[in-house]
Amino acid sequence: KKPRVVIGVVEGDTHDIGKNLVKIMMDTAGFEMYDLGRDVPLDNFVDKALEVGASIICMSTLMTTTMAGMKTVIEKLEEKGIRSQFKIMVGGSPISQKYADEIGADGYSVNAVGAVKEAKRLVGIA
């Protein structure tokens, strides 16, 4: 069974080239991808992940002004008591490992190749 992944660009940002690259590469690597698109309302990440039984939620942004949305999604999962059901991956130009750690994300990568490796690590695929 393929691990299911919800991916999208957080609300307020319409830049999706990086997200599209990650989606294509993860699909090719054997993940079942659910692409929410760009400028995604934050609740949609939670709702879709629950709906499809996702293993991973991937969030991207190219803008510093929308980075906080990633933390908000994690907080929404915690409020619902379901944070442990999902691995959270974040990426995009202004995102760093330090920021990923600060908001409680499980994974981060600087590029699409690294994102595939990190996703495999998070779900236990060699």
mmCIF file of C-alpha atoms in Angstrom:
data_model
loop_
_atom_site.group_PDB
_atom_site.id
_atom_site.type_symbol
_atom_site.label_atom_id
_atom_site.label_comp_id
_atom_site.label_asym_id
_atom_site.label_seq_id
_atom_site.Cartn_x
_atom_site.Cartn_y
_atom_site.Cartn_z
ATOM 1 C CA LYS A 1 0.000 0.000 0.000
ATOM 2 C CA LYS A 2 1.356 3.400 -0.982
ATOM 3 C CA PRO A 3 1.865 5.977 1.767
ATOM 4 C CA ARG A 4 -0.569 8.853 1.280
ATOM 5 C CA VAL A 5 0.667 12.435 1.259
ATOM 6 C CA VAL A 6 -1.276 15.699 1.334
ATOM 7 C CA ILE A 7 0.705 18.550 -0.222
ATOM 8 C CA GLY A 8 0.018 22.224 -0.778
ATOM 9 C CA VAL A 9 1.187 25.817 -0.597
ATOM 10 C CA VAL A 10 -0.026 27.590 2.539
ATOM 11 C CA GLU A 11 -2.706 30.251 2.475
ATOM 12 C CA GLY A 12 -1.567 33.619 1.160
ATOM 13 C CA ASP A 13 1.048 32.243 -1.255
ATOM 14 C CA THR A 14 0.504 31.378 -4.917
ATOM 15 C CA HIS A 15 4.053 30.195 -5.733
ATOM 16 C CA ASP A 16 3.835 26.492 -6.557
ATOM 17 C CA ILE A 17 6.747 25.473 -8.783
ATOM 18 C CA GLY A 18 8.687 23.912 -5.901
ATOM 19 C CA LYS A 19 5.583 22.174 -4.566
ATOM 20 C CA ASN A 20 4.873 20.791 -8.031
ATOM 21 C CA LEU A 21 8.407 19.387 -8.323
ATOM 22 C CA VAL A 22 8.153 17.699 -4.936
ATOM 23 C CA LYS A 23 4.738 16.263 -5.852
ATOM 24 C CA ILE A 24 5.983 14.799 -9.151
ATOM 25 C CA MET A 25 9.106 13.305 -7.588
ATOM 26 C CA MET A 26 7.230 11.822 -4.621
ATOM 27 C CA ASP A 27 4.591 10.373 -6.950
ATOM 28 C CA THR A 28 7.352 8.776 -9.014
ATOM 29 C CA ALA A 29 8.919 7.424 -5.804
ATOM 30 C CA GLY A 30 5.719 5.556 -4.958
ATOM 31 C CA PHE A 31 3.741 7.922 -2.756
ATOM 32 C CA GLU A 32 0.016 8.509 -3.330
ATOM 33 C CA MET A 33 -0.211 12.288 -3.653
ATOM 34 C CA TYR A 34 -3.158 14.555 -2.846
ATOM 35 C CA ASP A 35 -2.369 18.028 -4.185
ATOM 36 C CA LEU A 36 -4.375 20.830 -2.571
ATOM 37 C CA GLY A 37 -2.784 23.406 -4.878
ATOM 38 C CA ARG A 38 -1.698 26.856 -3.840
ATOM 39 C CA ASP A 39 -3.110 29.477 -1.457
ATOM 40 C CA VAL A 40 -4.614 26.622 0.577
ATOM 41 C CA PRO A 41 -6.794 27.505 3.581
ATOM 42 C CA LEU A 42 -5.034 26.042 6.623
ATOM 43 C CA ASP A 43 -7.966 23.885 7.752
ATOM 44 C CA ASN A 44 -7.894 22.136 4.369
ATOM 45 C CA PHE A 45 -4.549 20.484 5.202
ATOM 46 C CA VAL A 46 -6.066 18.940 8.341
ATOM 47 C CA ASP A 47 -9.397 18.022 6.732
ATOM 48 C CA LYS A 48 -7.857 16.360 3.658
ATOM 49 C CA ALA A 49 -5.256 14.465 5.689
ATOM 50 C CA LEU A 50 -8.031 13.011 7.849
ATOM 51 C CA GLU A 51 -10.236 12.289 4.823
ATOM 52 C CA VAL A 52 -7.617 10.279 2.908
ATOM 53 C CA GLY A 53 -5.762 8.767 5.875
ATOM 54 C CA ALA A 54 -2.513 10.526 5.019
ATOM 55 C CA SER A 55 0.822 9.575 6.556
ATOM 56 C CA ILE A 56 2.460 12.907 5.712
ATOM 57 C CA ILE A 57 1.330 16.514 5.381
ATOM 58 C CA CYS A 58 3.697 18.592 3.214
ATOM 59 C CA MET A 59 3.494 22.368 3.339
ATOM 60 C CA SER A 60 5.384 24.842 1.207
ATOM 61 C CA THR A 61 5.788 28.597 0.984
ATOM 62 C CA LEU A 62 8.037 31.014 -0.846
ATOM 63 C CA MET A 63 7.059 34.003 1.297
ATOM 64 C CA THR A 64 8.159 34.921 4.810
ATOM 65 C CA THR A 65 4.731 36.487 5.432
ATOM 66 C CA THR A 66 2.969 33.106 5.160
ATOM 67 C CA MET A 67 5.466 30.929 7.068
ATOM 68 C CA ALA A 68 3.427 31.172 10.273
ATOM 69 C CA GLY A 69 0.620 29.244 8.561
ATOM 70 C CA MET A 70 2.721 26.095 8.833
ATOM 71 C CA LYS A 71 2.900 26.447 12.609
ATOM 72 C CA THR A 72 -0.844 27.116 12.705
ATOM 73 C CA VAL A 73 -1.575 23.812 10.916
ATOM 74 C CA ILE A 74 0.549 21.937 13.470
ATOM 75 C CA GLU A 75 -1.284 23.743 16.295
ATOM 76 C CA LYS A 76 -4.656 22.779 14.760
ATOM 77 C CA LEU A 77 -3.573 19.125 14.743
ATOM 78 C CA GLU A 78 -2.469 19.405 18.377
ATOM 79 C CA GLU A 79 -5.756 21.063 19.394
ATOM 80 C CA LYS A 80 -7.676 18.158 17.838
ATOM 81 C CA GLY A 81 -5.424 15.644 19.609
ATOM 82 C CA ILE A 82 -4.333 14.088 16.299
ATOM 83 C CA ARG A 83 -0.832 15.518 15.808
ATOM 84 C CA SER A 84 0.779 12.102 16.320
ATOM 85 C CA GLN A 85 -1.178 10.619 13.377
ATOM 86 C CA PHE A 86 0.811 12.612 10.808
ATOM 87 C CA LYS A 87 4.392 13.402 9.889
ATOM 88 C CA ILE A 88 4.740 17.075 8.946
ATOM 89 C CA MET A 89 7.193 18.180 6.257
ATOM 90 C CA VAL A 90 7.890 21.821 5.432
ATOM 91 C CA GLY A 91 9.867 23.494 2.695
ATOM 92 C CA GLY A 92 10.344 26.543 0.541
ATOM 93 C CA SER A 93 12.898 29.271 0.111
ATOM 94 C CA PRO A 94 12.516 31.046 3.494
ATOM 95 C CA ILE A 95 12.229 27.788 5.458
ATOM 96 C CA SER A 96 15.213 26.320 7.307
ATOM 97 C CA GLN A 97 15.875 23.314 9.495
ATOM 98 C CA LYS A 98 15.926 25.720 12.431
ATOM 99 C CA TYR A 99 12.435 26.987 11.592
ATOM 100 C CA ALA A 100 11.149 23.437 11.046
ATOM 101 C CA ASP A 101 12.459 22.516 14.498
ATOM 102 C CA GLU A 102 10.946 25.649 16.082
ATOM 103 C CA ILE A 103 7.430 24.894 14.821
ATOM 104 C CA GLY A 104 7.615 21.168 15.581
ATOM 105 C CA ALA A 105 7.768 19.824 12.025
ATOM 106 C CA ASP A 106 9.098 16.288 11.548
ATOM 107 C CA GLY A 107 10.931 16.891 8.288
ATOM 108 C CA TYR A 108 12.519 19.559 6.126
ATOM 109 C CA SER A 109 14.477 19.608 2.914
ATOM 110 C CA VAL A 110 16.202 22.265 0.852
ATOM 111 C CA ASN A 111 15.086 20.668 -2.438
ATOM 112 C CA ALA A 112 12.781 18.123 -4.077
ATOM 113 C CA VAL A 113 15.350 15.304 -4.155
ATOM 114 C CA GLY A 114 15.939 15.718 -0.438
ATOM 115 C CA ALA A 115 12.185 15.879 0.185
ATOM 116 C CA VAL A 116 11.717 12.409 -1.308
ATOM 117 C CA LYS A 117 14.523 11.005 0.849
ATOM 118 C CA GLU A 118 13.106 12.671 3.951
ATOM 119 C CA ALA A 119 9.565 11.424 3.246
ATOM 120 C CA LYS A 120 10.873 7.874 2.816
ATOM 121 C CA ARG A 121 12.764 8.173 6.101
ATOM 122 C CA LEU A 122 9.673 9.464 7.914
ATOM 123 C CA VAL A 123 7.482 6.546 6.812
ATOM 124 C CA GLY A 124 10.206 3.888 7.118
ATOM 125 C CA ILE A 125 10.865 3.168 3.455
ATOM 126 C CA ALA A 126 14.508 2.318 2.780
#
